[in-house]
Amino acid sequence: MQSRFRSDRGLTARMGVTLFLLGLLYVVFVGALIVLLKSWVLVVVVAAGFLGAQYWFSDRVALFAMRGRVVEREEYPELHGVVDRLSTLADMPKPVVAVSDMDMPNAFATGRNPDHAVVCVTTGLLRRLQPQELEGVLAHELSHVAHKDVAVITIASFLGVIAGLIVRFAFYSQLFGGGRRDQNTAVVFAAVMGVSAAVYAISFLLIRALSRYRELAADRAAALLTGRPSALASALTKVSGDIARIPTKDLRTAQAFNAFYFTPALGREPGIAQLFSTHPSLEQRLDQLGRISAELGEAAAPGGA
């Protein structure tokens, strides 16, 4: 079913190119592992098992990791009301609604398709935002579901996860078992680590390039659906400012899920690290929303704080 979120050909093209390149990389990666480990059955079974688990259970894993829980309408009637209105406005299935008991203000969406999606907000976000600001954030998250880029990011990140696990496995195997291995085995493990590290680096860069664009696409779609880009801009400014005041050490657990968040869990602006960021800069996002506001002829601050 086609939602009323404005389609984004640029996002669709980038998702297709990213999946194609990662798929090609995946074939090369699996082929290299089969040659090096001399066991195609083991490689294929493990790879397929991880991919299936990530595709089918990514929503549960994300909720568990971020201490999210599904909430019913009786417990959070206003939150459900906003999700109901946006789902109806966008003509898409209502996702499962969840809340994470965290002071860090943020939100994320996950799930393999619009019929099996979850949108989760933190209690910190609910405390800080006005109703129209919350609506903008939730519209942003629902657009990720409607555009199916949540599923693409989930699948795309699989290869990097596998490569990273193999690097760790090979490293610790050599570290704790090196004395019992012959030279040929050591060479094979070194080759596996080299191939895995290269695959991880390439997939890391491809995923982050896609992630930055999809965040801008979600901002655009949310602003156009609600007709209040200034409310979304206000929410972005509030959330980014509050997160920047949280000590970095308190954000480290959340940083593993930055690609899924409304705004990244960074204690400060990343500077040169922006090249490796999952999100565009706050300035880029606000500039885009300002242009959309001008195009829509929005009043100065009807949806602001």
PDB file of C-alpha atoms in Angstrom:
ATOM      1  CA  MET A   1       0.000   0.000   0.000  1.00  0.00           C
ATOM      2  CA  GLN A   2       1.319   3.455  -0.957  1.00  0.00           C
ATOM      3  CA  SER A   3       1.297   5.969   1.907  1.00  0.00           C
ATOM      4  CA  ARG A   4       0.683   9.697   1.549  1.00  0.00           C
ATOM      5  CA  PHE A   5       4.227  10.518   2.542  1.00  0.00           C
ATOM      6  CA  ARG A   6       5.772  12.183  -0.487  1.00  0.00           C
ATOM      7  CA  SER A   7       7.909   9.676  -2.371  1.00  0.00           C
ATOM      8  CA  ASP A   8      11.606  10.461  -2.631  1.00  0.00           C
ATOM      9  CA  ARG A   9      13.258   9.225  -5.812  1.00  0.00           C
ATOM     10  CA  GLY A  10      16.662  10.243  -4.547  1.00  0.00           C
ATOM     11  CA  LEU A  11      16.229   8.077  -1.466  1.00  0.00           C
ATOM     12  CA  THR A  12      14.891   5.152  -3.502  1.00  0.00           C
ATOM     13  CA  ALA A  13      17.836   5.369  -5.908  1.00  0.00           C
ATOM     14  CA  ARG A  14      20.357   5.558  -3.082  1.00  0.00           C
ATOM     15  CA  MET A  15      18.807   2.586  -1.300  1.00  0.00           C
ATOM     16  CA  GLY A  16      18.948   0.555  -4.514  1.00  0.00           C
ATOM     17  CA  VAL A  17      22.582   1.456  -5.207  1.00  0.00           C
ATOM     18  CA  THR A  18      23.599   0.796  -1.596  1.00  0.00           C
ATOM     19  CA  LEU A  19      21.911  -2.611  -1.534  1.00  0.00           C
ATOM     20  CA  PHE A  20      23.440  -3.523  -4.907  1.00  0.00           C
ATOM     21  CA  LEU A  21      26.954  -2.555  -3.833  1.00  0.00           C
ATOM     22  CA  LEU A  22      26.593  -4.254  -0.458  1.00  0.00           C
ATOM     23  CA  GLY A  23      25.130  -7.332  -2.134  1.00  0.00           C
ATOM     24  CA  LEU A  24      28.114  -7.483  -4.482  1.00  0.00           C
ATOM     25  CA  LEU A  25      30.440  -7.009  -1.526  1.00  0.00           C
ATOM     26  CA  TYR A  26      28.532  -9.722   0.331  1.00  0.00           C
ATOM     27  CA  VAL A  27      29.033 -12.241  -2.519  1.00  0.00           C
ATOM     28  CA  VAL A  28      32.749 -11.477  -2.639  1.00  0.00           C
ATOM     29  CA  PHE A  29      32.953 -11.704   1.156  1.00  0.00           C
ATOM     30  CA  VAL A  30      31.202 -15.088   1.345  1.00  0.00           C
ATOM     31  CA  GLY A  31      33.296 -16.396  -1.549  1.00  0.00           C
ATOM     32  CA  ALA A  32      36.516 -15.310   0.146  1.00  0.00           C
ATOM     33  CA  LEU A  33      35.482 -16.932   3.422  1.00  0.00           C
ATOM     34  CA  ILE A  34      34.620 -20.201   1.648  1.00  0.00           C
ATOM     35  CA  VAL A  35      38.049 -20.254  -0.019  1.00  0.00           C
ATOM     36  CA  LEU A  36      39.886 -19.365   3.183  1.00  0.00           C
ATOM     37  CA  LEU A  37      37.926 -21.558   5.613  1.00  0.00           C
ATOM     38  CA  LYS A  38      37.320 -24.413   3.119  1.00  0.00           C
ATOM     39  CA  SER A  39      33.788 -24.984   4.417  1.00  0.00           C
ATOM     40  CA  TRP A  40      31.020 -23.462   2.309  1.00  0.00           C
ATOM     41  CA  VAL A  41      28.321 -25.146   4.395  1.00  0.00           C
ATOM     42  CA  LEU A  42      29.505 -23.489   7.616  1.00  0.00           C
ATOM     43  CA  VAL A  43      29.842 -20.050   5.997  1.00  0.00           C
ATOM     44  CA  VAL A  44      26.457 -20.154   4.242  1.00  0.00           C
ATOM     45  CA  VAL A  45      24.571 -21.508   7.275  1.00  0.00           C
ATOM     46  CA  VAL A  46      26.066 -18.950   9.672  1.00  0.00           C
ATOM     47  CA  ALA A  47      25.568 -16.043   7.235  1.00  0.00           C
ATOM     48  CA  ALA A  48      21.974 -17.023   6.448  1.00  0.00           C
ATOM     49  CA  GLY A  49      21.198 -17.526  10.134  1.00  0.00           C
ATOM     50  CA  PHE A  50      22.472 -14.082  11.108  1.00  0.00           C
ATOM     51  CA  LEU A  51      20.687 -12.380   8.202  1.00  0.00           C
ATOM     52  CA  GLY A  52      17.388 -14.077   9.036  1.00  0.00           C
ATOM     53  CA  ALA A  53      17.673 -13.230  12.720  1.00  0.00           C
ATOM     54  CA  GLN A  54      18.481  -9.591  11.994  1.00  0.00           C
ATOM     55  CA  TYR A  55      15.618  -9.245   9.504  1.00  0.00           C
ATOM     56  CA  TRP A  56      12.937 -10.940  11.596  1.00  0.00           C
ATOM     57  CA  PHE A  57      13.937  -9.881  15.115  1.00  0.00           C
ATOM     58  CA  SER A  58      15.605  -6.472  14.666  1.00  0.00           C
ATOM     59  CA  ASP A  59      12.632  -4.662  16.234  1.00  0.00           C
ATOM     60  CA  ARG A  60      12.734  -6.824  19.375  1.00  0.00           C
ATOM     61  CA  VAL A  61      16.513  -6.528  19.664  1.00  0.00           C
ATOM     62  CA  ALA A  62      16.365  -2.726  19.355  1.00  0.00           C
ATOM     63  CA  LEU A  63      13.578  -2.429  21.932  1.00  0.00           C
ATOM     64  CA  PHE A  64      15.398  -4.719  24.364  1.00  0.00           C
ATOM     65  CA  ALA A  65      18.718  -2.899  23.949  1.00  0.00           C
ATOM     66  CA  MET A  66      17.131   0.511  24.547  1.00  0.00           C
ATOM     67  CA  ARG A  67      14.872  -0.688  27.395  1.00  0.00           C
ATOM     68  CA  GLY A  68      11.753  -0.012  25.351  1.00  0.00           C
ATOM     69  CA  ARG A  69       8.400  -1.603  26.117  1.00  0.00           C
ATOM     70  CA  VAL A  70       5.141  -1.712  24.221  1.00  0.00           C
ATOM     71  CA  VAL A  71       2.515   0.566  25.791  1.00  0.00           C
ATOM     72  CA  GLU A  72      -1.251   0.509  25.438  1.00  0.00           C
ATOM     73  CA  ARG A  73      -3.576   3.455  24.826  1.00  0.00           C
ATOM     74  CA  GLU A  74      -4.755   3.503  28.453  1.00  0.00           C
ATOM     75  CA  GLU A  75      -1.225   4.177  29.674  1.00  0.00           C
ATOM     76  CA  TYR A  76      -0.192   6.810  27.089  1.00  0.00           C
ATOM     77  CA  PRO A  77      -3.418   8.127  25.502  1.00  0.00           C
ATOM     78  CA  GLU A  78      -1.882  11.347  24.099  1.00  0.00           C
ATOM     79  CA  LEU A  79       1.033   9.496  22.478  1.00  0.00           C
ATOM     80  CA  HIS A  80      -1.328   6.972  20.909  1.00  0.00           C
ATOM     81  CA  GLY A  81      -3.566   9.815  19.763  1.00  0.00           C
ATOM     82  CA  VAL A  82      -0.716  11.481  17.860  1.00  0.00           C
ATOM     83  CA  VAL A  83       0.333   8.191  16.235  1.00  0.00           C
ATOM     84  CA  ASP A  84      -3.316   7.492  15.316  1.00  0.00           C
ATOM     85  CA  ARG A  85      -3.716  10.883  13.633  1.00  0.00           C
ATOM     86  CA  LEU A  86      -0.456  10.646  11.709  1.00  0.00           C
ATOM     87  CA  SER A  87      -1.120   7.075  10.579  1.00  0.00           C
ATOM     88  CA  THR A  88      -4.546   8.105   9.300  1.00  0.00           C
ATOM     89  CA  LEU A  89      -3.154  11.243   7.647  1.00  0.00           C
ATOM     90  CA  ALA A  90      -0.403   9.213   5.981  1.00  0.00           C
ATOM     91  CA  ASP A  91      -2.799   6.380   5.060  1.00  0.00           C
ATOM     92  CA  MET A  92      -0.539   3.696   6.520  1.00  0.00           C
ATOM     93  CA  PRO A  93      -0.943   0.955   9.140  1.00  0.00           C
ATOM     94  CA  LYS A  94      -0.513   2.140  12.702  1.00  0.00           C
ATOM     95  CA  PRO A  95       2.782   0.850  14.113  1.00  0.00           C
ATOM     96  CA  VAL A  96       3.197  -0.656  17.551  1.00  0.00           C
ATOM     97  CA  VAL A  97       3.807   2.133  20.072  1.00  0.00           C
ATOM     98  CA  ALA A  98       6.577   1.772  22.634  1.00  0.00           C
ATOM     99  CA  VAL A  99       8.233   3.900  25.306  1.00  0.00           C
ATOM    100  CA  SER A 100      11.776   3.719  26.649  1.00  0.00           C
ATOM    101  CA  ASP A 101      12.350   4.883  30.211  1.00  0.00           C
ATOM    102  CA  MET A 102      15.414   7.015  29.399  1.00  0.00           C
ATOM    103  CA  ASP A 103      16.077  10.661  30.163  1.00  0.00           C
ATOM    104  CA  MET A 104      17.900  11.114  26.843  1.00  0.00           C
ATOM    105  CA  PRO A 105      15.332  12.762  24.534  1.00  0.00           C
ATOM    106  CA  ASN A 106      15.073  10.678  21.384  1.00  0.00           C
ATOM    107  CA  ALA A 107      12.911   8.427  19.219  1.00  0.00           C
ATOM    108  CA  PHE A 108      13.385   5.653  16.696  1.00  0.00           C
ATOM    109  CA  ALA A 109      11.431   3.394  14.379  1.00  0.00           C
ATOM    110  CA  THR A 110      12.250  -0.181  13.498  1.00  0.00           C
ATOM    111  CA  GLY A 111      10.637  -3.154  11.792  1.00  0.00           C
ATOM    112  CA  ARG A 112      10.850  -5.065   8.533  1.00  0.00           C
ATOM    113  CA  ASN A 113       7.830  -3.401   6.820  1.00  0.00           C
ATOM    114  CA  PRO A 114       4.890  -1.035   7.551  1.00  0.00           C
ATOM    115  CA  ASP A 115       2.765  -3.954   8.787  1.00  0.00           C
ATOM    116  CA  HIS A 116       5.431  -5.012  11.298  1.00  0.00           C
ATOM    117  CA  ALA A 117       6.829  -1.742  12.589  1.00  0.00           C
ATOM    118  CA  VAL A 118       7.479  -0.199  15.988  1.00  0.00           C
ATOM    119  CA  VAL A 119       7.868   3.470  16.855  1.00  0.00           C
ATOM    120  CA  CYS A 120       9.487   4.163  20.214  1.00  0.00           C
ATOM    121  CA  VAL A 121       9.983   7.410  22.124  1.00  0.00           C
ATOM    122  CA  THR A 122      11.883   8.017  25.335  1.00  0.00           C
ATOM    123  CA  THR A 123      10.273   9.451  28.434  1.00  0.00           C
ATOM    124  CA  GLY A 124      12.850  12.238  28.203  1.00  0.00           C
ATOM    125  CA  LEU A 125      11.441  13.238  24.822  1.00  0.00           C
ATOM    126  CA  LEU A 126       7.844  13.183  26.059  1.00  0.00           C
ATOM    127  CA  ARG A 127       8.738  15.471  28.983  1.00  0.00           C
ATOM    128  CA  ARG A 128      10.523  18.052  26.830  1.00  0.00           C
ATOM    129  CA  LEU A 129       8.412  18.510  23.706  1.00  0.00           C
ATOM    130  CA  GLN A 130       5.211  20.390  23.039  1.00  0.00           C
ATOM    131  CA  PRO A 131       2.427  18.450  21.218  1.00  0.00           C
ATOM    132  CA  GLN A 132       3.186  19.890  17.762  1.00  0.00           C
ATOM    133  CA  GLU A 133       6.910  19.225  18.221  1.00  0.00           C
ATOM    134  CA  LEU A 134       6.182  15.621  19.206  1.00  0.00           C
ATOM    135  CA  GLU A 135       3.965  15.302  16.143  1.00  0.00           C
ATOM    136  CA  GLY A 136       6.869  16.418  13.936  1.00  0.00           C
ATOM    137  CA  VAL A 137       9.240  13.890  15.474  1.00  0.00           C
ATOM    138  CA  LEU A 138       6.752  11.030  15.134  1.00  0.00           C
ATOM    139  CA  ALA A 139       5.978  12.014  11.532  1.00  0.00           C
ATOM    140  CA  HIS A 140       9.730  11.850  10.866  1.00  0.00           C
ATOM    141  CA  GLU A 141       9.893   8.326  12.311  1.00  0.00           C
ATOM    142  CA  LEU A 142       6.779   7.140  10.464  1.00  0.00           C
ATOM    143  CA  SER A 143       8.264   8.359   7.186  1.00  0.00           C
ATOM    144  CA  HIS A 144      11.206   6.005   7.736  1.00  0.00           C
ATOM    145  CA  VAL A 145       8.710   3.145   7.938  1.00  0.00           C
ATOM    146  CA  ALA A 146       6.691   4.324   4.921  1.00  0.00           C
ATOM    147  CA  HIS A 147       9.816   4.761   2.769  1.00  0.00           C
ATOM    148  CA  LYS A 148      11.041   1.319   3.911  1.00  0.00           C
ATOM    149  CA  ASP A 149      14.488   2.704   4.625  1.00  0.00           C
ATOM    150  CA  VAL A 150      14.365   1.227   8.148  1.00  0.00           C
ATOM    151  CA  ALA A 151      14.318  -2.266   6.614  1.00  0.00           C
ATOM    152  CA  VAL A 152      17.064  -1.324   4.147  1.00  0.00           C
ATOM    153  CA  ILE A 153      19.335   0.002   6.909  1.00  0.00           C
ATOM    154  CA  THR A 154      18.664  -3.150   8.943  1.00  0.00           C
ATOM    155  CA  ILE A 155      19.608  -5.430   6.050  1.00  0.00           C
ATOM    156  CA  ALA A 156      22.536  -3.254   4.988  1.00  0.00           C
ATOM    157  CA  SER A 157      24.041  -3.211   8.466  1.00  0.00           C
ATOM    158  CA  PHE A 158      24.018  -7.033   8.544  1.00  0.00           C
ATOM    159  CA  LEU A 159      27.187  -7.376   6.480  1.00  0.00           C
ATOM    160  CA  GLY A 160      29.113  -4.969   8.679  1.00  0.00           C
ATOM    161  CA  VAL A 161      27.937  -6.805  11.802  1.00  0.00           C
ATOM    162  CA  ILE A 162      29.080 -10.173  10.439  1.00  0.00           C
ATOM    163  CA  ALA A 163      32.435  -8.775   9.301  1.00  0.00           C
ATOM    164  CA  GLY A 164      32.978  -7.158  12.691  1.00  0.00           C
ATOM    165  CA  LEU A 165      32.159 -10.382  14.525  1.00  0.00           C
ATOM    166  CA  ILE A 166      34.574 -12.343  12.345  1.00  0.00           C
ATOM    167  CA  VAL A 167      37.352  -9.827  12.992  1.00  0.00           C
ATOM    168  CA  ARG A 168      36.819 -10.186  16.747  1.00  0.00           C
ATOM    169  CA  PHE A 169      36.627 -13.965  16.539  1.00  0.00           C
ATOM    170  CA  ALA A 170      39.824 -14.214  14.497  1.00  0.00           C
ATOM    171  CA  PHE A 171      41.620 -11.764  16.793  1.00  0.00           C
ATOM    172  CA  TYR A 172      40.754 -13.583  20.010  1.00  0.00           C
ATOM    173  CA  SER A 173      41.419 -16.974  18.439  1.00  0.00           C
ATOM    174  CA  GLN A 174      44.927 -15.850  17.552  1.00  0.00           C
ATOM    175  CA  LEU A 175      45.394 -14.112  20.887  1.00  0.00           C
ATOM    176  CA  PHE A 176      44.452 -17.085  23.052  1.00  0.00           C
ATOM    177  CA  GLY A 177      45.296 -19.949  20.725  1.00  0.00           C
ATOM    178  CA  GLY A 178      48.251 -18.688  18.714  1.00  0.00           C
ATOM    179  CA  GLY A 179      50.765 -20.928  20.405  1.00  0.00           C
ATOM    180  CA  ARG A 180      48.914 -24.060  19.339  1.00  0.00           C
ATOM    181  CA  ARG A 181      48.486 -23.103  15.671  1.00  0.00           C
ATOM    182  CA  ASP A 182      50.771 -23.857  12.776  1.00  0.00           C
ATOM    183  CA  GLN A 183      51.976 -21.207  10.361  1.00  0.00           C
ATOM    184  CA  ASN A 184      49.434 -22.038   7.632  1.00  0.00           C
ATOM    185  CA  THR A 185      46.533 -21.636  10.052  1.00  0.00           C
ATOM    186  CA  ALA A 186      47.922 -18.306  11.209  1.00  0.00           C
ATOM    187  CA  VAL A 187      48.103 -17.111   7.589  1.00  0.00           C
ATOM    188  CA  VAL A 188      44.467 -18.140   6.982  1.00  0.00           C
ATOM    189  CA  PHE A 189      43.299 -16.286  10.071  1.00  0.00           C
ATOM    190  CA  ALA A 190      45.283 -13.210   9.079  1.00  0.00           C
ATOM    191  CA  ALA A 191      43.664 -13.328   5.639  1.00  0.00           C
ATOM    192  CA  VAL A 192      40.183 -13.698   7.159  1.00  0.00           C
ATOM    193  CA  MET A 193      40.838 -10.700   9.408  1.00  0.00           C
ATOM    194  CA  GLY A 194      42.090  -8.654   6.461  1.00  0.00           C
ATOM    195  CA  VAL A 195      39.090  -9.442   4.245  1.00  0.00           C
ATOM    196  CA  SER A 196      36.640  -8.905   7.109  1.00  0.00           C
ATOM    197  CA  ALA A 197      38.222  -5.588   8.091  1.00  0.00           C
ATOM    198  CA  ALA A 198      38.035  -4.334   4.491  1.00  0.00           C
ATOM    199  CA  VAL A 199      34.388  -5.410   4.158  1.00  0.00           C
ATOM    200  CA  TYR A 200      33.529  -3.761   7.471  1.00  0.00           C
ATOM    201  CA  ALA A 201      35.178  -0.477   6.440  1.00  0.00           C
ATOM    202  CA  ILE A 202      33.417  -0.337   3.045  1.00  0.00           C
ATOM    203  CA  SER A 203      29.995  -1.256   4.447  1.00  0.00           C
ATOM    204  CA  PHE A 204      30.504   1.265   7.269  1.00  0.00           C
ATOM    205  CA  LEU A 205      31.004   4.123   4.808  1.00  0.00           C
ATOM    206  CA  LEU A 206      28.175   3.065   2.467  1.00  0.00           C
ATOM    207  CA  ILE A 207      25.657   2.738   5.289  1.00  0.00           C
ATOM    208  CA  ARG A 208      26.537   6.108   6.779  1.00  0.00           C
ATOM    209  CA  ALA A 209      26.255   7.877   3.446  1.00  0.00           C
ATOM    210  CA  LEU A 210      22.771   6.400   2.992  1.00  0.00           C
ATOM    211  CA  SER A 211      21.831   7.144   6.600  1.00  0.00           C
ATOM    212  CA  ARG A 212      22.652  10.848   6.312  1.00  0.00           C
ATOM    213  CA  TYR A 213      20.498  11.206   3.198  1.00  0.00           C
ATOM    214  CA  ARG A 214      17.569   9.257   4.653  1.00  0.00           C
ATOM    215  CA  GLU A 215      17.439  11.568   7.663  1.00  0.00           C
ATOM    216  CA  LEU A 216      17.097  14.601   5.393  1.00  0.00           C
ATOM    217  CA  ALA A 217      14.443  12.730   3.395  1.00  0.00           C
ATOM    218  CA  ALA A 218      12.509  11.932   6.590  1.00  0.00           C
ATOM    219  CA  ASP A 219      12.663  15.580   7.702  1.00  0.00           C
ATOM    220  CA  ARG A 220      11.295  16.671   4.305  1.00  0.00           C
ATOM    221  CA  ALA A 221       8.517  14.095   4.298  1.00  0.00           C
ATOM    222  CA  ALA A 222       7.462  14.892   7.877  1.00  0.00           C
ATOM    223  CA  ALA A 223       7.442  18.642   7.278  1.00  0.00           C
ATOM    224  CA  LEU A 224       5.327  18.288   4.134  1.00  0.00           C
ATOM    225  CA  LEU A 225       2.896  15.817   5.709  1.00  0.00           C
ATOM    226  CA  THR A 226       2.214  17.917   8.812  1.00  0.00           C
ATOM    227  CA  GLY A 227       2.603  21.291   7.097  1.00  0.00           C
ATOM    228  CA  ARG A 228       4.573  22.523  10.128  1.00  0.00           C
ATOM    229  CA  PRO A 229       8.322  22.422   9.401  1.00  0.00           C
ATOM    230  CA  SER A 230       8.933  24.988  12.147  1.00  0.00           C
ATOM    231  CA  ALA A 231       7.601  22.563  14.774  1.00  0.00           C
ATOM    232  CA  LEU A 232      10.034  19.893  13.597  1.00  0.00           C
ATOM    233  CA  ALA A 233      12.862  22.462  13.563  1.00  0.00           C
ATOM    234  CA  SER A 234      11.978  23.459  17.128  1.00  0.00           C
ATOM    235  CA  ALA A 235      12.034  19.808  18.227  1.00  0.00           C
ATOM    236  CA  LEU A 236      15.400  19.256  16.536  1.00  0.00           C
ATOM    237  CA  THR A 237      16.910  22.285  18.256  1.00  0.00           C
ATOM    238  CA  LYS A 238      15.597  21.234  21.677  1.00  0.00           C
ATOM    239  CA  VAL A 239      16.610  17.590  21.395  1.00  0.00           C
ATOM    240  CA  SER A 240      20.079  18.279  19.970  1.00  0.00           C
ATOM    241  CA  GLY A 241      20.780  20.922  22.595  1.00  0.00           C
ATOM    242  CA  ASP A 242      19.704  18.701  25.478  1.00  0.00           C
ATOM    243  CA  ILE A 243      21.666  15.699  24.220  1.00  0.00           C
ATOM    244  CA  ALA A 244      24.782  17.868  23.841  1.00  0.00           C
ATOM    245  CA  ARG A 245      24.602  18.583  27.577  1.00  0.00           C
ATOM    246  CA  ILE A 246      24.565  14.900  28.526  1.00  0.00           C
ATOM    247  CA  PRO A 247      28.063  13.554  29.411  1.00  0.00           C
ATOM    248  CA  THR A 248      29.476  11.435  26.581  1.00  0.00           C
ATOM    249  CA  LYS A 249      30.100   8.507  28.938  1.00  0.00           C
ATOM    250  CA  ASP A 250      26.360   8.354  29.646  1.00  0.00           C
ATOM    251  CA  LEU A 251      25.577   8.173  25.916  1.00  0.00           C
ATOM    252  CA  ARG A 252      27.921   5.349  24.951  1.00  0.00           C
ATOM    253  CA  THR A 253      25.337   2.562  25.189  1.00  0.00           C
ATOM    254  CA  ALA A 254      22.887   4.510  23.036  1.00  0.00           C
ATOM    255  CA  GLN A 255      25.510   5.364  20.386  1.00  0.00           C
ATOM    256  CA  ALA A 256      25.411   1.822  18.986  1.00  0.00           C
ATOM    257  CA  PHE A 257      21.902   2.631  17.706  1.00  0.00           C
ATOM    258  CA  ASN A 258      22.611   6.104  16.309  1.00  0.00           C
ATOM    259  CA  ALA A 259      21.593   5.089  12.776  1.00  0.00           C
ATOM    260  CA  PHE A 260      18.035   4.505  14.008  1.00  0.00           C
ATOM    261  CA  TYR A 261      17.620   7.609  16.198  1.00  0.00           C
ATOM    262  CA  PHE A 262      15.840  10.862  15.404  1.00  0.00           C
ATOM    263  CA  THR A 263      19.076  12.636  16.263  1.00  0.00           C
ATOM    264  CA  PRO A 264      22.412  11.015  17.188  1.00  0.00           C
ATOM    265  CA  ALA A 265      23.472  10.436  20.781  1.00  0.00           C
ATOM    266  CA  LEU A 266      26.529  12.697  20.586  1.00  0.00           C
ATOM    267  CA  GLY A 267      27.742  14.787  23.490  1.00  0.00           C
ATOM    268  CA  ARG A 268      29.026  17.493  21.132  1.00  0.00           C
ATOM    269  CA  GLU A 269      29.206  18.346  17.440  1.00  0.00           C
ATOM    270  CA  PRO A 270      31.403  15.690  15.784  1.00  0.00           C
ATOM    271  CA  GLY A 271      33.557  18.091  13.702  1.00  0.00           C
ATOM    272  CA  ILE A 272      35.683  16.126  11.234  1.00  0.00           C
ATOM    273  CA  ALA A 273      33.950  12.972  12.431  1.00  0.00           C
ATOM    274  CA  GLN A 274      30.863  14.255  10.547  1.00  0.00           C
ATOM    275  CA  LEU A 275      32.234  12.265   7.585  1.00  0.00           C
ATOM    276  CA  PHE A 276      31.472   9.122   9.575  1.00  0.00           C
ATOM    277  CA  SER A 277      28.255  10.350  11.179  1.00  0.00           C
ATOM    278  CA  THR A 278      24.896   8.641  10.720  1.00  0.00           C
ATOM    279  CA  HIS A 279      23.131  12.025  10.549  1.00  0.00           C
ATOM    280  CA  PRO A 280      23.633  15.305   8.702  1.00  0.00           C
ATOM    281  CA  SER A 281      24.591  18.278  10.840  1.00  0.00           C
ATOM    282  CA  LEU A 282      21.934  20.184  12.767  1.00  0.00           C
ATOM    283  CA  GLU A 283      22.608  23.212  10.542  1.00  0.00           C
ATOM    284  CA  GLN A 284      21.869  21.222   7.380  1.00  0.00           C
ATOM    285  CA  ARG A 285      18.617  19.931   8.788  1.00  0.00           C
ATOM    286  CA  LEU A 286      17.465  23.344   9.998  1.00  0.00           C
ATOM    287  CA  ASP A 287      18.414  25.006   6.702  1.00  0.00           C
ATOM    288  CA  GLN A 288      16.326  22.482   4.779  1.00  0.00           C
ATOM    289  CA  LEU A 289      13.344  22.957   7.092  1.00  0.00           C
ATOM    290  CA  GLY A 290      13.693  26.729   6.738  1.00  0.00           C
ATOM    291  CA  ARG A 291      13.483  26.430   2.957  1.00  0.00           C
ATOM    292  CA  ILE A 292      10.419  24.187   3.184  1.00  0.00           C
ATOM    293  CA  SER A 293       8.789  26.648   5.586  1.00  0.00           C
ATOM    294  CA  ALA A 294       9.343  29.462   3.095  1.00  0.00           C
ATOM    295  CA  GLU A 295       7.925  27.352   0.249  1.00  0.00           C
ATOM    296  CA  LEU A 296       4.817  26.532   2.265  1.00  0.00           C
ATOM    297  CA  GLY A 297       4.409  30.135   3.333  1.00  0.00           C
ATOM    298  CA  GLU A 298       4.340  29.038   6.971  1.00  0.00           C
ATOM    299  CA  ALA A 299       3.968  31.761   9.555  1.00  0.00           C
ATOM    300  CA  ALA A 300       7.025  32.571  11.614  1.00  0.00           C
ATOM    301  CA  ALA A 301       6.386  30.178  14.473  1.00  0.00           C
ATOM    302  CA  PRO A 302       2.937  28.552  14.500  1.00  0.00           C
ATOM    303  CA  GLY A 303       4.356  25.192  15.497  1.00  0.00           C
ATOM    304  CA  GLY A 304       7.316  26.359  17.509  1.00  0.00           C
ATOM    305  CA  ALA A 305       7.920  25.939  21.186  1.00  0.00           C
TER     306      ALA A 305
END
